[in-house]
Amino acid sequence: FCVHGGIPSYAGGPDVRIQALGDPNFPRFFSVEYNDTDNAQMRLYKRLTQELLWNDPQDGETMLDQFGFGPNCRGPNVCSFGLKAIKTFLDNHGLEFIIRAHEMKQEGLRVAKSAQVITVFTSSHYCGGDNGSAALYVADGKLRFISHMPAMKPMEMSPVRRASTGASGDTPTHGTMPRRRNSVGPSMPMMNGAGPARGPATAPVFRRNNPDQRFSLR
């Protein structure tokens, strides 16, 4: 299941969250914010859209309700979700993974929640930072990750340090930080034993054989 933010909330009963997305009568709107003319059905459609855009997986499992959803610091109409919510959604819809974006990760990607939620962030230097970017290739029943770390920006020397070292304001005495190595974390076997992928980054194959498998690509 590929989405920008996360899975919509659920409170028991028939699970029609994906069915609703395929409804030919699903309305088109210019804003997901509620207004005074919205009827109850329109508010449900807007709430569903808001949650698909802005919901996030929660790092821990606290402050979640019986269905695995909880509050989100982004606002009152979005949720955080935990392992129970993830398992219910995947089981009810015959899926294995949730692939989403929306949150910056330093190396461009993160595998979390018993390796069932994959965050892929494609914008390097986000908001002027030094984060990397990533991509995910899905084919032949396998997932392949590529993470690219850009060159670090030169460090600015503070006026105090410049004065203490006698450096001129016109002639920098510092060098460029060394380039950070492209990485995706632990080594994993490649498809068909072909060895490492060619290019600026490694691209391991990931298989979720063990539902309790946990690892970090940080």
Short mmCIF file of C-alpha atoms in Angstrom, two decimals:
data_model
loop_
_atom_site.label_atom_id
_atom_site.label_comp_id
_atom_site.label_asym_id
_atom_site.label_seq_id
_atom_site.Cartn_x
_atom_site.Cartn_y
_atom_site.Cartn_z
CA PHE A 1 0.00 0.00 0.00
CA CYS A 2 1.66 3.23 -1.19
CA VAL A 3 0.55 6.51 0.35
CA HIS A 4 1.95 9.92 1.20
CA GLY A 5 1.23 9.88 4.95
CA GLY A 6 -0.29 6.78 6.48
CA ILE A 7 -3.26 4.50 6.91
CA PRO A 8 -6.68 5.98 7.80
CA SER A 9 -8.15 5.43 11.24
CA TYR A 10 -10.48 2.52 11.95
CA ALA A 11 -12.92 1.84 14.78
CA GLY A 12 -14.11 -1.70 14.14
CA GLY A 13 -16.77 -3.21 11.94
CA PRO A 14 -16.55 -3.67 8.15
CA ASP A 15 -13.24 -2.32 6.90
CA VAL A 16 -14.06 -0.30 3.77
CA ARG A 17 -11.08 2.08 3.81
CA ILE A 18 -9.60 0.94 0.50
CA GLN A 19 -13.03 0.28 -0.99
CA ALA A 20 -13.93 3.92 -0.33
CA LEU A 21 -10.91 5.09 -2.32
CA GLY A 22 -12.12 3.15 -5.35
CA ASP A 23 -15.65 4.53 -5.14
CA PRO A 24 -16.43 6.28 -8.47
CA ASN A 25 -18.51 8.76 -6.50
CA PHE A 26 -15.60 9.80 -4.30
CA PRO A 27 -15.81 13.61 -4.48
CA ARG A 28 -13.14 15.96 -5.80
CA PHE A 29 -12.44 18.96 -3.60
CA PHE A 30 -9.98 21.85 -3.62
CA SER A 31 -9.32 21.72 0.12
CA VAL A 32 -9.51 19.00 2.77
CA GLU A 33 -10.51 21.55 5.41
CA TYR A 34 -14.09 21.34 6.65
CA ASN A 35 -16.52 24.13 5.83
CA ASP A 36 -20.06 24.98 6.89
CA THR A 37 -21.66 23.53 3.76
CA ASP A 38 -20.16 20.04 4.19
CA ASN A 39 -22.64 17.31 5.05
CA ALA A 40 -21.67 14.31 7.19
CA GLN A 41 -20.64 12.21 4.19
CA MET A 42 -18.40 14.94 2.79
CA ARG A 43 -16.71 15.32 6.18
CA LEU A 44 -15.98 11.58 6.22
CA TYR A 45 -14.38 11.81 2.77
CA LYS A 46 -12.29 14.79 3.84
CA ARG A 47 -11.23 13.10 7.06
CA LEU A 48 -10.16 10.02 5.11
CA THR A 49 -8.12 12.20 2.73
CA GLN A 50 -6.51 14.16 5.58
CA GLU A 51 -5.38 10.96 7.26
CA LEU A 52 -3.97 9.48 4.06
CA LEU A 53 -1.93 12.65 3.62
CA TRP A 54 -0.76 13.36 7.17
CA ASN A 55 -1.00 10.29 9.44
CA ASP A 56 2.32 8.99 10.83
CA PRO A 57 3.56 5.73 12.36
CA GLN A 58 4.25 6.22 16.06
CA ASP A 59 7.70 5.33 17.36
CA GLY A 60 6.34 3.73 20.53
CA GLU A 61 3.09 1.99 21.40
CA THR A 62 1.79 4.29 24.13
CA MET A 63 -1.34 6.49 24.11
CA LEU A 64 -3.00 4.34 21.44
CA ASP A 65 -6.60 3.17 21.54
CA GLN A 66 -7.82 -0.43 21.28
CA PHE A 67 -7.50 -0.25 17.49
CA GLY A 68 -3.92 1.03 17.53
CA PHE A 69 -4.54 4.73 16.76
CA GLY A 70 -3.66 7.76 18.84
CA PRO A 71 -3.23 11.54 18.76
CA ASN A 72 -0.80 13.24 16.41
CA CYS A 73 1.01 16.51 17.12
CA ARG A 74 0.16 17.70 13.61
CA GLY A 75 -3.41 18.51 14.60
CA PRO A 76 -6.82 17.24 15.69
CA ASN A 77 -7.84 15.62 12.38
CA VAL A 78 -4.80 13.36 11.93
CA CYS A 79 -3.61 10.31 13.86
CA SER A 80 -0.58 8.31 14.82
CA PHE A 81 -0.78 4.55 14.36
CA GLY A 82 0.97 1.60 15.93
CA LEU A 83 1.51 -2.11 15.37
CA LYS A 84 -2.08 -3.20 16.01
CA ALA A 85 -3.46 -0.69 13.50
CA ILE A 86 -0.85 -1.80 10.95
CA LYS A 87 -1.57 -5.51 11.41
CA THR A 88 -5.34 -4.99 11.12
CA PHE A 89 -5.00 -2.92 7.95
CA LEU A 90 -2.60 -5.31 6.24
CA ASP A 91 -4.55 -8.43 7.23
CA ASN A 92 -7.94 -7.00 6.25
CA HIS A 93 -6.73 -5.98 2.81
CA GLY A 94 -4.32 -8.80 1.98
CA LEU A 95 -1.22 -6.58 1.97
CA GLU A 96 2.34 -6.96 3.28
CA PHE A 97 3.85 -3.47 3.49
CA ILE A 98 2.96 0.18 3.89
CA ILE A 99 5.25 2.38 1.78
CA ARG A 100 5.01 6.06 2.60
CA ALA A 101 6.90 9.37 2.61
CA HIS A 102 6.02 12.57 4.52
CA GLU A 103 8.79 12.43 7.17
CA MET A 104 12.42 13.39 6.57
CA LYS A 105 14.90 10.61 7.34
CA GLN A 106 18.62 11.36 7.54
CA GLU A 107 19.62 8.65 5.07
CA GLY A 108 16.45 8.99 3.03
CA LEU A 109 14.66 5.89 4.30
CA ARG A 110 13.64 3.95 7.35
CA VAL A 111 12.17 0.50 7.92
CA ALA A 112 10.05 0.32 11.07
CA LYS A 113 7.21 -1.40 12.86
CA SER A 114 8.35 -5.03 12.51
CA ALA A 115 9.61 -4.16 9.02
CA GLN A 116 6.08 -3.48 7.79
CA VAL A 117 6.30 0.32 7.34
CA ILE A 118 8.88 1.76 4.94
CA THR A 119 9.41 5.53 4.84
CA VAL A 120 11.07 6.76 1.64
CA PHE A 121 12.12 10.42 1.47
CA THR A 122 13.31 11.60 -1.94
CA SER A 123 14.35 15.21 -1.17
CA SER A 124 17.97 15.68 -0.16
CA HIS A 125 19.12 18.89 1.59
CA TYR A 126 15.56 19.30 2.88
CA CYS A 127 15.01 22.84 4.21
CA GLY A 128 18.74 23.49 3.89
CA GLY A 129 19.77 20.41 5.89
CA ASP A 130 22.28 17.68 5.06
CA ASN A 131 19.92 14.72 4.78
CA GLY A 132 20.18 12.21 1.97
CA SER A 133 17.55 10.90 -0.39
CA ALA A 134 16.32 7.42 -1.23
CA ALA A 135 14.37 5.38 -3.73
CA LEU A 136 12.58 2.06 -3.58
CA TYR A 137 12.37 -0.39 -6.49
CA VAL A 138 9.66 -3.06 -6.33
CA ALA A 139 9.87 -5.98 -8.77
CA ASP A 140 9.67 -9.77 -8.84
CA GLY A 141 8.27 -9.90 -5.31
CA LYS A 142 11.30 -8.11 -3.86
CA LEU A 143 12.07 -4.64 -2.53
CA ARG A 144 15.37 -2.96 -3.38
CA PHE A 145 16.53 0.18 -1.56
CA ILE A 146 18.89 2.87 -2.78
CA SER A 147 20.08 5.63 -0.44
CA HIS A 148 22.23 8.53 -1.62
CA MET A 149 24.05 10.83 0.79
CA PRO A 150 25.09 14.19 -0.72
CA ALA A 151 28.38 15.95 -0.07
CA MET A 152 28.46 17.86 3.19
CA LYS A 153 28.37 21.63 3.01
CA PRO A 154 31.51 23.57 4.06
CA MET A 155 31.44 24.50 7.74
CA GLU A 156 31.19 28.20 8.48
CA MET A 157 33.84 29.50 10.89
CA SER A 158 32.40 31.66 13.64
CA PRO A 159 33.77 35.20 14.11
CA VAL A 160 35.24 34.18 17.50
CA ARG A 161 37.08 31.19 16.02
CA ARG A 162 38.24 33.27 13.04
CA ALA A 163 39.72 35.85 15.42
CA SER A 164 41.38 33.22 17.62
CA THR A 165 43.07 31.56 14.63
CA GLY A 166 43.98 34.81 12.91
CA ALA A 167 42.02 33.84 9.82
CA SER A 168 41.05 36.59 7.42
CA GLY A 169 37.42 37.13 6.69
CA ASP A 170 38.22 36.95 2.98
CA THR A 171 40.35 33.80 2.97
CA PRO A 172 38.68 30.73 4.44
CA THR A 173 40.99 28.43 6.38
CA HIS A 174 38.58 25.57 6.67
CA GLY A 175 38.08 22.72 4.22
CA THR A 176 35.03 20.93 3.01
CA MET A 177 33.69 18.18 5.20
CA PRO A 178 34.44 14.73 3.72
CA ARG A 179 31.75 13.22 1.59
CA ARG A 180 29.52 10.83 3.48
CA ARG A 181 29.48 7.36 2.05
CA ASN A 182 26.31 6.21 0.33
CA SER A 183 24.74 3.57 2.51
CA VAL A 184 21.62 1.65 3.31
CA GLY A 185 22.77 0.10 6.57
CA PRO A 186 23.29 -3.64 7.07
CA SER A 187 24.44 -5.71 4.11
CA MET A 188 21.74 -7.93 2.68
CA PRO A 189 21.87 -10.50 -0.14
CA MET A 190 21.28 -9.32 -3.69
CA MET A 191 18.70 -10.67 -6.10
CA ASN A 192 19.79 -13.90 -7.82
CA GLY A 193 23.20 -13.61 -6.15
CA ALA A 194 24.23 -10.98 -8.67
CA GLY A 195 26.38 -9.09 -6.20
CA PRO A 196 26.19 -5.40 -5.36
CA ALA A 197 24.26 -3.11 -7.65
CA ARG A 198 26.28 -0.74 -9.76
CA GLY A 199 25.97 2.98 -9.25
CA PRO A 200 26.52 5.52 -6.50
CA ALA A 201 24.71 3.51 -3.85
CA THR A 202 24.19 -0.06 -2.80
CA ALA A 203 20.76 -1.57 -3.34
CA PRO A 204 20.01 -4.58 -1.14
CA VAL A 205 17.04 -6.85 -1.48
CA PHE A 206 14.76 -7.05 1.53
CA ARG A 207 12.46 -9.97 2.25
CA ARG A 208 10.15 -10.03 5.26
CA ASN A 209 10.47 -13.71 6.07
CA ASN A 210 10.20 -13.11 9.80
CA PRO A 211 7.33 -10.83 10.91
CA ASP A 212 9.27 -10.01 14.08
CA GLN A 213 12.42 -9.02 12.23
CA ARG A 214 13.60 -5.57 13.20
CA PHE A 215 16.54 -3.57 11.97
CA SER A 216 17.47 0.02 11.39
CA LEU A 217 18.89 1.55 8.23
CA ARG A 218 20.17 4.53 10.20
#
